[in-house]
């Protein structure tokens, strides 16, 4: 049943280019898809470990810059007269490096998260993103600062026997994004259903207790942060090679907010949540655009957000799942108010 | 005398100016049931926190089966088989009882990340074994009826049972129980005593903190009494029961009835 | 040397500003545990009210200030009643997102009503600064500093010395138990949010005339406020004040002696550094396990 | 029935105020053209879209305008990062765009033959300024610039020019877009030994800088660049603090008679006032007006509303713009040059709350 | 004084109380006993308004309090010392006690009561300025009891007051409870230490699976075969 829905969904998405010819909508779908991948990675942290990263765009942006710089080449001076000169490499290498470097940054932030949780983690991630943005803005020699990196090449994939395929068109990019999204989905799904996933949930709900049964906080949280950041980096790389220009604006806070909106409205901690939330809030602006004034579009956007949360406060997917599933367990529909929850909060 | 499992040497804990424990020394032998009792605020839970790594002692050292525990993190200590329960109820409130136990079985279920992601057979069979074990544990604490309810929605006493089951799921070689029967009535306590004996018979060492004197007296091999962070008495239940200092500081006159 | 002195004076004035931004948020975020994304909008709102009251209604500057504070109080109460009350008891992320929605909608509303062109408020203070040897500082900013100090003291006393303050803290630590003490929890929720909001509006009303007023002015202010509250420890007023001055110092010296491009980075690096060494802010609450 | 021009501007977000001014100017141009009978016998229709001050949106908007609205030519996209983001789309769909505000040098040097810019990049501004620096007797200057392509570009190009002139360049300080407190930077500049500060940023920050400089007792000559100053707004909001400041600007709404095209300027200003817009906005909005007239002229010249023809025609037009003739010269790598027109640059000074031409 | 008829109560899909009726007479000490999950705490929560009853009536001194919100119930003279301590963790011991007297106004009387509680539980006096969340479990329990006493109610409900207390303190607590009953305050007591509860109460009810299955004077209940077996461990 589960896998049936999954396969149907994939087929439906795969068939879109067959009937949708409008390049603008295709463009919207591709950028939405890229942000959905970012949102899925955010969900891994927020939904499964309970740590809200409000600087998630940092990993996305780092991925974008790494990938762009790898494929464009650069020449920077370092202190003490050292220079690094890098000649362009194929974008696909950039894609891989984007994952690796973003993952490494995730490792750093994850190490920090060993010390700080909750609100403190939130501010550390915001700070991290701001610092990265300021570096991108001010290290002009490497990143061109506000002048932006332009003419980023499209991704080229080497196909055995068929030579190289450069993904220039919308159609090709669409399938690329779809493929990465599916892989990401499967990866996250396997991960959260493994014992790592249970360890993450345990930490989220009651850390003291989780630790007392032998769950390693640092390892688990860092692992989640690394994987999450790596995926966000991959999304950033797709973004750079699709939009083909990248500047420090990519680190804008509103981009993180967009991902957070996608995750929470869709339902954090649910695998399909970011996809559903992402489709809604990725495409909503497209539909609002022709029908109202620009300021009103934003007001409507905020309004839709609020209404969804009022009607389905746990997020769309979990709330609907509860509504349509037979009450398998009698206690499921209520939020426990019992003692242990408060204890958990106190310990957090 | 059996081999020493846990050794607490000269442990002191200060919170700012407050001395919660001072110069505490005691040992627990393999397979023993030792109780730690004392007035409220005597430092019993603090001692648990030191042993299980949640608190670094101001002075002193703890070792388990010859391994020094100083500087180890709580999860590393848990990996040595030293598992505790909490005085306050402690469960994973938004998971079902059954899933709580699956989390508790963490130490058992380890497979490599790659195996888990690729869904290799070893990961699958390990998963199946965990499920069986979780069902066993649910049955064992008598919560079958509640297995698929969220742990946070159970009553106080039921949550305490889940807490104990969780600790057992972690496969302790030594179990530290902090007031396990508080919130249970005499009959439930009676059943629980059987449980504790049962656990010990499987070779698990037990350190118990409890204010229920009948229970402590009936189950302990040895009792250590703390007052104001110091050990004031140590011995078999019979010795302790009649120790005037203990009666004065802790048991009160009613204890003679127990 | 005189440059350094000037930086110190700037730090003092800016720190007062930041402290003012921080205390309103420390009530709502630190005590109520609502990640209040509308803080910046309320700040903006206070500033616009000031503009309207002074320039369009022609009211005296000093009379306009309490009016702006009152308006902030009312708007805050309205937000709590309509947006937060129905979601009471749901998870912190849900309320955060509702606040994000309100932020987006209200900021665009401000753009719609007042347009994007910056406004400025004329003040009764002399334009010539107060000159003290090598350093100088504007009278307006001295006034803001004094007003901020007053608001901080009042808030501190309110939270720590009054029955209402006690009830507020109790309610957000354990709502059910507080109600068992006879606390009207609904009232506490609304008034806490309203008080925090009125402090945000007060900050806007005081700082709007110092700077210029435009719809997005609150965004940066809100980010700084969050940083300050966390630096000082959640819900800790003294902490927020000290956090504000630390942030101001880092920024002043960062811009003065490192590089103005990394001015804001200094602030954030300080935050990261503080949290590495004191993971729950400068003034941590004591906690225990077991 | 109509001929469309796509307008891709920031109407919400950080640049909402400026984008709205430009769009208002564009509307005046369109109405004027339609009142005179339209182009090629058809009505001119502006398809205005908000790019939300966000580069990704700017690219998406370009895509929408070109593919769904089928506009043959665009105007946009205000900021350089917005324009840069649009540029790959222009290549993809081979559609030209008139760039009305962006100043980054990169826009015309990366080899995008669909770009036709009427605003001066900072190098052109610097070149125009070169003629006056001797008369201003500059010896040592510091810079305080907004930390984006515009500010950084200005600092770079002006420094180069100054050095050629033998003027010493001291500190280069930056401020974040949106920053409200520049006291730290100004305190530092107060302590240096230069006599002039070149400031580049938009009007809101300029107001703050003048006020804060006055509060710090900073008494150096300040010259602003970039043409987004809206001096009237500065005077209204910074008051006495603005006195003595000088501004390099590209438009003179205060002295229509001194502009290259007095008649058009007067018409534009009259229309602007008639519509009840803030006079201060003129200095930004005229770009939208000029931009649309440029695009319209190219359509007229091409004789049909097709991108390729319009692109070709843009090279041949000569429009009397509000600040000089708009004629595109080639810029950038050979074979794929972008078009760049050379507008006039003026220096004005604020004295006693009034704007005066700095006659040198 | 308190009269409950056919009250049904639950949480979401769960029905915790399936129609219970009970009566507490003024000046009495009434005990409520039962196994884990029987619904004892839910009964107390329903009385103080923390959960709304689905049906049934509840009269306190003749006034209907069914469905009233807690502040109203408290103001009408009922105090509830909740299960699991529930102290305010980030407030000091003293502030916690003051919260207990939230609805009272006379500062002098409050101070006197506070001193009385410090005298009963000297441990708390040593810890006046300590954050309640860092107290030991038993110390928190003492604080919770003290806090409930601070409100000077006409009816006080204790949910497992002996939980986590040392034997000598349990004795003292029970003495206090008997003392306030003797001084005229009505008490409704939920206690796992069924023997002690039945021993000191005037009347007792036995709850099983959300229903009252037995009631009677404490001494009678102790003799009951079923009670002995299921709750007294013998
Ligand atoms: N984090 C802390 N900060 C300050 N004091 C603390 C802290 N943790 C514990 N204490 C104090 O240390 C003393 C010992 O506490 P502990 O919890 O070990 O007592 P206990 O013996 O377990 O008591 P109980 O039987 O009541 O559970 C108590 O007086 C307590 O107030
Ligand atoms: N918040 C809640 N959500 C759902 N069910 C609940 C909740 N609280 C209690 N219950 C259920 O209601 C029933 C009665 O619980 P209650 O807490 O009243 O029991 P109790 O008699 O006090 O037990 P104990 O002695 O263990 O405290 C139990 O089955 C419990 O699982
Ligand atoms: Mg204890
Ligand atoms: Mg109970």
Tab-separated table of N, CA and C in Angstrom, chain C residues 11 58 90 94 97 116 132 144 169-170 178 182 189 193 205 216 219-220 264 268:
chain	number	residue	atom	x	y	z
C	11	UNK	N	29.257	52.497	21.699
C	11	UNK	CA	28.871	51.189	22.229
C	11	UNK	C	27.809	51.360	23.300
C	58	UNK	N	-0.234	65.534	14.580
C	58	UNK	CA	0.353	66.732	15.164
C	58	UNK	C	0.493	66.708	16.677
C	90	UNK	N	-0.185	23.532	21.383
C	90	UNK	CA	0.465	22.822	20.293
C	90	UNK	C	1.934	23.155	20.352
C	94	UNK	N	4.901	24.900	15.656
C	94	UNK	CA	3.655	25.324	15.022
C	94	UNK	C	3.374	26.791	15.311
C	97	UNK	N	5.638	28.996	13.387
C	97	UNK	CA	5.295	29.169	11.979
C	97	UNK	C	4.115	30.118	11.812
C	116	UNK	N	7.037	51.829	0.414
C	116	UNK	CA	8.390	51.436	0.794
C	116	UNK	C	9.313	52.600	1.107
C	132	UNK	N	31.858	66.298	24.255
C	132	UNK	CA	32.616	66.143	25.501
C	132	UNK	C	34.057	65.889	25.096
C	144	UNK	N	17.129	58.471	24.399
C	144	UNK	CA	16.740	57.072	24.173
C	144	UNK	C	17.384	56.171	25.213
C	169	UNK	N	5.769	33.830	35.342
C	169	UNK	CA	6.808	32.798	35.276
C	169	UNK	C	6.220	31.431	35.586
C	170	UNK	N	5.360	31.390	36.595
C	170	UNK	CA	4.765	30.109	36.973
C	170	UNK	C	3.958	29.532	35.813
C	178	UNK	N	-0.123	26.105	37.561
C	178	UNK	CA	-0.387	27.517	37.853
C	178	UNK	C	-1.887	27.750	37.981
C	182	UNK	N	-4.812	29.119	41.189
C	182	UNK	CA	-5.801	30.178	41.048
C	182	UNK	C	-5.422	31.228	40.020
C	189	UNK	N	-1.492	34.778	29.646
C	189	UNK	CA	-0.973	34.632	28.282
C	189	UNK	C	-1.137	35.941	27.525
C	193	UNK	N	2.029	38.539	26.444
C	193	UNK	CA	2.320	38.831	25.043
C	193	UNK	C	2.141	40.316	24.769
C	205	UNK	N	9.290	53.008	18.732
C	205	UNK	CA	8.914	54.410	18.869
C	205	UNK	C	10.116	55.269	19.258
C	216	UNK	N	10.638	47.163	6.356
C	216	UNK	CA	11.490	46.031	6.747
C	216	UNK	C	12.418	46.373	7.900
C	219	UNK	N	13.250	43.706	10.643
C	219	UNK	CA	13.882	42.398	10.441
C	219	UNK	C	15.233	42.298	11.130
C	220	UNK	N	16.077	43.280	10.842
C	220	UNK	CA	17.404	43.249	11.437
C	220	UNK	C	17.292	43.377	12.957
C	264	UNK	N	28.974	42.703	11.414
C	264	UNK	CA	27.933	41.837	11.967
C	264	UNK	C	28.472	40.455	12.280
C	268	UNK	N	28.029	37.772	15.630
C	268	UNK	CA	27.622	36.368	15.568
C	268	UNK	C	28.737	35.441	16.046
